[in-house]
Coordinates of C-alpha atoms and ligand atoms in Angstrom, one line a residue:
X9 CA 115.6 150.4 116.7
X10 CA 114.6 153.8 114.9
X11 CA 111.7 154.4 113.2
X12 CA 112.4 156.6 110.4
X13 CA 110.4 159.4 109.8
X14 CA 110.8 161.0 106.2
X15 CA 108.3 164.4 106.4
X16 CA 108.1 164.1 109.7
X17 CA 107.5 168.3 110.2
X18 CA 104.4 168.5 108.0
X19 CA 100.8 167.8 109.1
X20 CA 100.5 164.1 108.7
X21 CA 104.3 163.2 109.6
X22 CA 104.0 165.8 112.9
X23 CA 101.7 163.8 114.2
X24 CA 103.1 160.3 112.9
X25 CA 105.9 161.2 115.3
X26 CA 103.8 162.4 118.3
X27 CA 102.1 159.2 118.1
X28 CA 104.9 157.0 117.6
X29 CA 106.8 158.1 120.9
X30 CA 104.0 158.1 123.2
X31 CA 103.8 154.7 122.2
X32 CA 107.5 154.2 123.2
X33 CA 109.0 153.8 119.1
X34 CA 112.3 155.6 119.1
X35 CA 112.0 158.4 116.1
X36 CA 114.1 160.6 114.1
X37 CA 112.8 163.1 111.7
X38 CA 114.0 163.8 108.0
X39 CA 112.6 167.0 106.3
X40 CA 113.4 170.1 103.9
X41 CA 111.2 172.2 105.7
X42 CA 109.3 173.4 102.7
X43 CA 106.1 173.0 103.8
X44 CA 106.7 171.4 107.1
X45 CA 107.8 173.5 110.2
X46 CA 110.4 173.1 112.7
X47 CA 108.0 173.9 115.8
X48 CA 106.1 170.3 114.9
X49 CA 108.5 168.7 116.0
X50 CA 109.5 168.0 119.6
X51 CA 112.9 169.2 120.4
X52 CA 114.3 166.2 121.8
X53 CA 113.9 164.0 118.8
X54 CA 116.8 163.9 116.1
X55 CA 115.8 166.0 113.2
X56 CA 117.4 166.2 109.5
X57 CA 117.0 169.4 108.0
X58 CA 117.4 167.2 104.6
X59 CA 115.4 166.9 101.1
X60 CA 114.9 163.8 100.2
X61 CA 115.9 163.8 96.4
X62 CA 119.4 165.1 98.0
X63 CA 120.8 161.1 97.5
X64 CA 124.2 162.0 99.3
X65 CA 122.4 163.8 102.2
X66 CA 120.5 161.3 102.7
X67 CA 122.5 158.4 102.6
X68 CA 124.2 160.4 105.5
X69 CA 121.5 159.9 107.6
X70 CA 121.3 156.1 107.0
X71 CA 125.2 156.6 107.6
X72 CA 124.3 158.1 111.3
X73 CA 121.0 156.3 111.8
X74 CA 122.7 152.5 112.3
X75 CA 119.5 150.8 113.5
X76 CA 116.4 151.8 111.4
X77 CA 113.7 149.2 112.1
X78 CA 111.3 151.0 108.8
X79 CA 110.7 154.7 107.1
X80 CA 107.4 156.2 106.9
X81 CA 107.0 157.9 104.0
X82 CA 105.2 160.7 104.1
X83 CA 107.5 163.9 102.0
X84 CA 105.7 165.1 98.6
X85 CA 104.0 167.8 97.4
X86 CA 99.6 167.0 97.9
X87 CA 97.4 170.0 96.5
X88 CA 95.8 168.8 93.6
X89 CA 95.0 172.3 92.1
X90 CA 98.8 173.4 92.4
X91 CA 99.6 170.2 90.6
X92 CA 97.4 171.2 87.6
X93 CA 99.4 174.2 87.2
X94 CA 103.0 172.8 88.0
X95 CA 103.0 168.7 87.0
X96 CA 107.0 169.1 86.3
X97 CA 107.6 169.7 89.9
X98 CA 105.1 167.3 91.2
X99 CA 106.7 164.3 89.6
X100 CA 110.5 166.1 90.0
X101 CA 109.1 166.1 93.9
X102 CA 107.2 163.3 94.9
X103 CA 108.4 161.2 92.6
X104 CA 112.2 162.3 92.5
X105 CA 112.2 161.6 95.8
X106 CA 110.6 158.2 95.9
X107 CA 113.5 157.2 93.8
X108 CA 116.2 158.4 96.1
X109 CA 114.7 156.8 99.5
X110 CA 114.5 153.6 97.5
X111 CA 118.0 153.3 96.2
X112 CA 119.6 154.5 99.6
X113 CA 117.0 151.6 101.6
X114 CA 118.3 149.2 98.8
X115 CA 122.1 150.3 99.7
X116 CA 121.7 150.1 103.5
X117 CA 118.9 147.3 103.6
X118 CA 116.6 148.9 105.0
X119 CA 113.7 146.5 104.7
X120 CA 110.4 147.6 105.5
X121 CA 108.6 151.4 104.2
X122 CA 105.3 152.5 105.1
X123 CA 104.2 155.3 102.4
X124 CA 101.1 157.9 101.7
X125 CA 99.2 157.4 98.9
X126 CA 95.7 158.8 98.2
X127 CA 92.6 158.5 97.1
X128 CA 93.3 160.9 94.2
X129 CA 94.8 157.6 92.5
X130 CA 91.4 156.8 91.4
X131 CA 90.4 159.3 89.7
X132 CA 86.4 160.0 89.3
X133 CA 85.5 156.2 90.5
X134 CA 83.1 153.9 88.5
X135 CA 81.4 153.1 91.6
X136 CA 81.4 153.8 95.3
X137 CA 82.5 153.0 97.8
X138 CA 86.3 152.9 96.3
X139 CA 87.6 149.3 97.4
X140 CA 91.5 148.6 95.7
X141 CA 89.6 146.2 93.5
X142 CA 88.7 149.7 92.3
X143 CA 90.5 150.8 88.8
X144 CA 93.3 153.6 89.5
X145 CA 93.1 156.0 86.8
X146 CA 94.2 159.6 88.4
X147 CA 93.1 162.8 86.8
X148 CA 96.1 165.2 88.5
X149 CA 99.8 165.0 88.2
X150 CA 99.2 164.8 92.0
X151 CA 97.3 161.4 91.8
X152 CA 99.4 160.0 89.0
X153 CA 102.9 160.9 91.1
X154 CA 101.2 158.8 93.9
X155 CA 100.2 156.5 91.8
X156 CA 103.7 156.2 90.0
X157 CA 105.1 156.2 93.4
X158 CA 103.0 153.3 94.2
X159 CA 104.2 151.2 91.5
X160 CA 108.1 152.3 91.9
X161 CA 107.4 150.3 95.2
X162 CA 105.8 147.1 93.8
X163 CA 108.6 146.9 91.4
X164 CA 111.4 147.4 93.8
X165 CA 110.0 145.0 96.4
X166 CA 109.5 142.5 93.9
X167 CA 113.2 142.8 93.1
X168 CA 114.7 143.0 96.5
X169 CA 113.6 141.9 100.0
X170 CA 112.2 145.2 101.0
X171 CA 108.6 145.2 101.9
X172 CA 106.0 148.4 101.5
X173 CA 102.5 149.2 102.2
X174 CA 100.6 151.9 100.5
X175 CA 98.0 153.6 102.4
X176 CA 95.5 155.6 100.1
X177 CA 94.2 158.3 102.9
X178 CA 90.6 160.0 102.0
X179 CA 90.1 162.8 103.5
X180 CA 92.6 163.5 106.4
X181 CA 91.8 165.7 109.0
X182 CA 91.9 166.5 112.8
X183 CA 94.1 167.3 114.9
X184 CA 96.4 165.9 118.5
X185 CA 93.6 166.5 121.1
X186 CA 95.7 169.0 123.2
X187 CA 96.1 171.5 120.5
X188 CA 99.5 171.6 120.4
X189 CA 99.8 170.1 116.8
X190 CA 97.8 170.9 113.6
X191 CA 97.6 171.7 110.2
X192 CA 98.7 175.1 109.1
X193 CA 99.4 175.6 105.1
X194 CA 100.5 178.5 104.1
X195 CA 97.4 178.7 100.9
X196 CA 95.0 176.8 102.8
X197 CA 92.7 175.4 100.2
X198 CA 90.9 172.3 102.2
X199 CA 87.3 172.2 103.3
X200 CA 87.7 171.8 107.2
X201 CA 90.6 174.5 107.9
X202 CA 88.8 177.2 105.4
X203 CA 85.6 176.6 107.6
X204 CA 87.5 177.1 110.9
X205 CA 89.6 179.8 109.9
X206 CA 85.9 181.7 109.1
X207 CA 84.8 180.3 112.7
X208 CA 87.6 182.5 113.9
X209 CA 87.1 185.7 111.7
X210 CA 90.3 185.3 110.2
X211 CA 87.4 184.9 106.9
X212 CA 84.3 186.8 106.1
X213 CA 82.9 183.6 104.4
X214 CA 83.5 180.2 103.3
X215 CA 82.5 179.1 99.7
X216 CA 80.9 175.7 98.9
X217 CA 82.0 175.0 95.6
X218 CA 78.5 174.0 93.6
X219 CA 75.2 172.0 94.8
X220 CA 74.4 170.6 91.5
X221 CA 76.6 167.2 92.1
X222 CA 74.8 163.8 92.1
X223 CA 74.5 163.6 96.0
X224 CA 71.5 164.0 98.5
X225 CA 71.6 167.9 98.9
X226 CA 73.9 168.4 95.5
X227 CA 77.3 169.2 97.4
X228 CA 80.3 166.9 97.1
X229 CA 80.3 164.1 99.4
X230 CA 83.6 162.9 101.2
X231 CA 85.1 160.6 103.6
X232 CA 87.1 162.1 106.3
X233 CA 89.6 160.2 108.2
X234 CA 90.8 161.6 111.7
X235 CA 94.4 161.8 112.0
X236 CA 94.7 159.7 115.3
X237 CA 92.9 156.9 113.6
X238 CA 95.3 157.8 110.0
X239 CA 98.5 157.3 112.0
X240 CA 97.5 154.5 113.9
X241 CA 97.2 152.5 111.0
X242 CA 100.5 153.6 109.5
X243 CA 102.2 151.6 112.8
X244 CA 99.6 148.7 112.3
X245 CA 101.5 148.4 108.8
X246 CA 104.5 149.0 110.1
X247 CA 104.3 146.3 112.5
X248 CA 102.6 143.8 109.9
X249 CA 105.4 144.2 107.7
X250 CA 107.7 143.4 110.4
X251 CA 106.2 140.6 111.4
X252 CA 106.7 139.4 108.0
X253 CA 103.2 140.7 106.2
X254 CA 103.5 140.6 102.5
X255 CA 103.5 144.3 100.4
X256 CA 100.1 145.7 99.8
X257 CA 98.0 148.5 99.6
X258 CA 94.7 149.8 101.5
X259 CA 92.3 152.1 101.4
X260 CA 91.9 154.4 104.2
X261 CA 88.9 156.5 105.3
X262 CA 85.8 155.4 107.7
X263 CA 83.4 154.3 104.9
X264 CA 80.9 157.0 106.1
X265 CA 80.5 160.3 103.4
X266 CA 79.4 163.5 104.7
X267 CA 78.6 166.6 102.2
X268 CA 80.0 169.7 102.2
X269 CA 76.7 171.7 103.8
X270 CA 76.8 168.4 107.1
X271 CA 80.4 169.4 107.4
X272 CA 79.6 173.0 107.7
X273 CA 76.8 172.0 109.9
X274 CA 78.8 170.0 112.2
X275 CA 81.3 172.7 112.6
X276 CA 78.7 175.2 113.6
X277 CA 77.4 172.9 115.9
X278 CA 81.1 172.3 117.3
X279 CA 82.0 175.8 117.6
X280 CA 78.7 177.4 118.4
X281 CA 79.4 179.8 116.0
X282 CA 77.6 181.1 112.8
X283 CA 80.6 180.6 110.4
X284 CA 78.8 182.9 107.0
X285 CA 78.8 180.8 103.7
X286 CA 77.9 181.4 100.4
X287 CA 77.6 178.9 97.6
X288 CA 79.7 179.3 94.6
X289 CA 80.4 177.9 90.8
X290 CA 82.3 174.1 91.2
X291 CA 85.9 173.5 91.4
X292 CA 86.9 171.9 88.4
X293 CA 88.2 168.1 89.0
X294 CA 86.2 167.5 92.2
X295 CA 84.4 164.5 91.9
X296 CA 80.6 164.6 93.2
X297 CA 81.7 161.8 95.6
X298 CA 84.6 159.9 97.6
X299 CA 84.1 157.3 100.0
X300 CA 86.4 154.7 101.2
X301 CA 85.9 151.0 101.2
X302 CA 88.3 150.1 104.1
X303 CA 87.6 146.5 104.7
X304 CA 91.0 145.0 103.4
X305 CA 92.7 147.2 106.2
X306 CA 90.4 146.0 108.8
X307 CA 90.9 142.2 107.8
X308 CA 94.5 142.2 107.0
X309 CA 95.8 145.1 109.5
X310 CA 93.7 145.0 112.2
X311 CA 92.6 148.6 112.1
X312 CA 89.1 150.2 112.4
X313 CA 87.8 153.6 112.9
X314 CA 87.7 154.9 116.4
X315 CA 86.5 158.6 115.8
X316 CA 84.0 160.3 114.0
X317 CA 83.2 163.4 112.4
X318 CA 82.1 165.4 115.0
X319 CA 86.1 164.2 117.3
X320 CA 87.8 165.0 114.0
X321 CA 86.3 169.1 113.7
X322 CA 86.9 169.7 117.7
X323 CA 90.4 168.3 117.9
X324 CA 90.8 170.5 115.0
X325 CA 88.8 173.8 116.2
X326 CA 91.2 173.1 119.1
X327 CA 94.4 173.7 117.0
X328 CA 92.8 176.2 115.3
X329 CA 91.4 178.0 117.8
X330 CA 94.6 177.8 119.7
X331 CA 97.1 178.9 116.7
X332 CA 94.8 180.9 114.4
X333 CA 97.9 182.0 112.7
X334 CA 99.5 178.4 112.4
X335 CA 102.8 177.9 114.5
Ligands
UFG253 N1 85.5 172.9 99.3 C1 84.6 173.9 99.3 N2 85.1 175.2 99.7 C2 86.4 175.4 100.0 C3 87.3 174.3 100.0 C4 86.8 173.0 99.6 O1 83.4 173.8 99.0 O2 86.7 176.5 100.3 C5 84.9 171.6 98.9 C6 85.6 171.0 97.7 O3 85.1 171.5 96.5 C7 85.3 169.5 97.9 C8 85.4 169.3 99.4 O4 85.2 170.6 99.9 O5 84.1 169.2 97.4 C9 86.7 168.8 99.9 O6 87.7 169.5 99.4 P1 89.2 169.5 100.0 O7 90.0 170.5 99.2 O8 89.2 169.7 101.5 O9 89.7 168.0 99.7 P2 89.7 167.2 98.4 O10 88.6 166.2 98.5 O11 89.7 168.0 97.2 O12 91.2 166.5 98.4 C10 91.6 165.7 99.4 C11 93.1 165.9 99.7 C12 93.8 165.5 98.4 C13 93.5 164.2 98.0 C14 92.0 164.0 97.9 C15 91.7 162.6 97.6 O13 93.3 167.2 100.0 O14 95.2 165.6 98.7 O15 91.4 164.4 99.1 O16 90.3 162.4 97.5 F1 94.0 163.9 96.8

């Protein structure tokens, strides 16, 4: 049986598939290669130079892939900034695409999809920490083609006999521990990568983006999520659906919010080195905080946090360090 792998050359889906076959899952790989890169993924593993919203190309693969077991989900677009500017192709993307995958899984009964969704769903929370009692109400195309994405999957499960689970990441970063794997966006704009890229001198300085917020020491708070623990949780789901688990959603991060100046701080202390900042005006649409509630994932999948702040920034000054110009 083959675990499907839709995205499986970006960040998250590289390492999805790293994970998966050192835990023995047979995997093949489905991507466009738009943002993902060939180089993530190991040569021996069938890949799919295919784009998702293609319906034909796609079904070709189901066609050639006889014995898929479940799909992780894990091809959109996810820069909430870029979204603000281009909403059209967010929703033509992420959720063009969403529409595709379901109506070939439908056709070949496929039964079982495990799929990204984010935190950007709920919008500036009412409270925190964000539990999925919490109201979505996004304020990004990007949040709202998750969100619509999200619902696409209730409806069609409730239809049919497929079975989903939405997993709302935080904060995702990190890194596989040898290096070999990382994140590397062409426009980086997230906090970690800026702040190792200025470890390396490949900056002069990093920015924080405002200390007026409603936090202890006025920068944004958020919860980040280390990519080993993020992608174990995507084969928990995977394997509760299987064993007959009932569609849901969860929130993902380790309930622990960290500002902007303690991530600096920790990444100094990681990498011994001075990394210069300066603090800037905000970023419009950040909310002054974001912290997960993950209890639901650890009562119905099983899954806690293993690693920490401090794991997540040297697995990713590895990568980093290792490929300061990406791959
Ligand atoms: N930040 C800076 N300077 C930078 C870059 C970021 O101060 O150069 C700050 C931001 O203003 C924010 C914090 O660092 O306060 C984190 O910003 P990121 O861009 O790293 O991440 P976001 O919290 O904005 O977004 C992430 C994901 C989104 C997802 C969101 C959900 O990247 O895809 O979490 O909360 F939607």
């Amino acid at each position: 049986m083959t675990v499907l792998v839709l995205g499986g050359a970006g960040y998250v889906g590289s390492h999805a598939v790293d994970i998966l076959l050192s835990r023995g899952y047979e995997v093949a790989v489905v991507d466009n290669l738009v943002t993902g890169h060939r180089e993530a993924v190991p040569a021996g593993v069938r890949f799919y130079e295919v784009d998702v919203r293609d319906k034909d190309a796609l079904s070709k693969v189901f066609e050639q892939e006889k014995n898929i077991e479940g799909l992780m989900h894990f091809c959109a677009y996810s820069l909430v900034g870029e979204s603000m500017e281009k909403p059209a192709m967010y929703f033509d993307n992420n959720v063009g695409g969403c529409i595709s995958i379901l109506e070939v899984m439908q056709e070949f009964d496929v039964k079982h999809i495990v799929f990204s969704s984010t935190a950007a769903t709920f919008g500036i929370p009412e409270s925190s920490p964000i539990s999925e009692k919490t109201p979505q109400k996004p304020i990004n195309p990007y949040g709202e083609s998750k969100l619509i994405m999200e619902q696409m999957m209730k409806w069609q499960s409730e239809a049919t006999d497929m079975t989903y689970v939405a997993l709302r990441y935080f904060n995702v970063a990190g890194a596989k521990g040898d290096g070999s794997i990382g994140e590397a966006h062409k426009n980086e704009t997230h906090l970690i990568p800026i702040i190792l890229q200025t470890a390396l001198g490949k900056r002069d300085f990093i920015t924080i983006y405002g200390d007026d917020y409603k936090t202890a020491d006025g920068t944004c708070v958020r919860d980040y999520i280390d990519m080993e623990d993020l992608i174990d949780a995507h084969i928990k789901a995977l394997e509760y659906l299987k064993a007959g688990g009932k569609s849901d959603q969860f929130n993902l991060g380790s309930s622990k919010g960290y500002s902007n100046l303690e991530v600096l701080e920790t990444a100094r202390k990681v990498t011994g080195k001075e990394i210069p900042s300066k603090m800037g005006e905000r970023r419009p649409g950040d909310p002054d905080e974001l912290v997960a509630d993950s209890t639901k994932a650890g009562e119905i999948l099983g899954w806690h946090v293993q690693n920490g702040l401090e794991h997540i920034i040297e697995n990713a000054w590895k990568w980093h360090s290792s490929h300061p110009d990406g791959y």
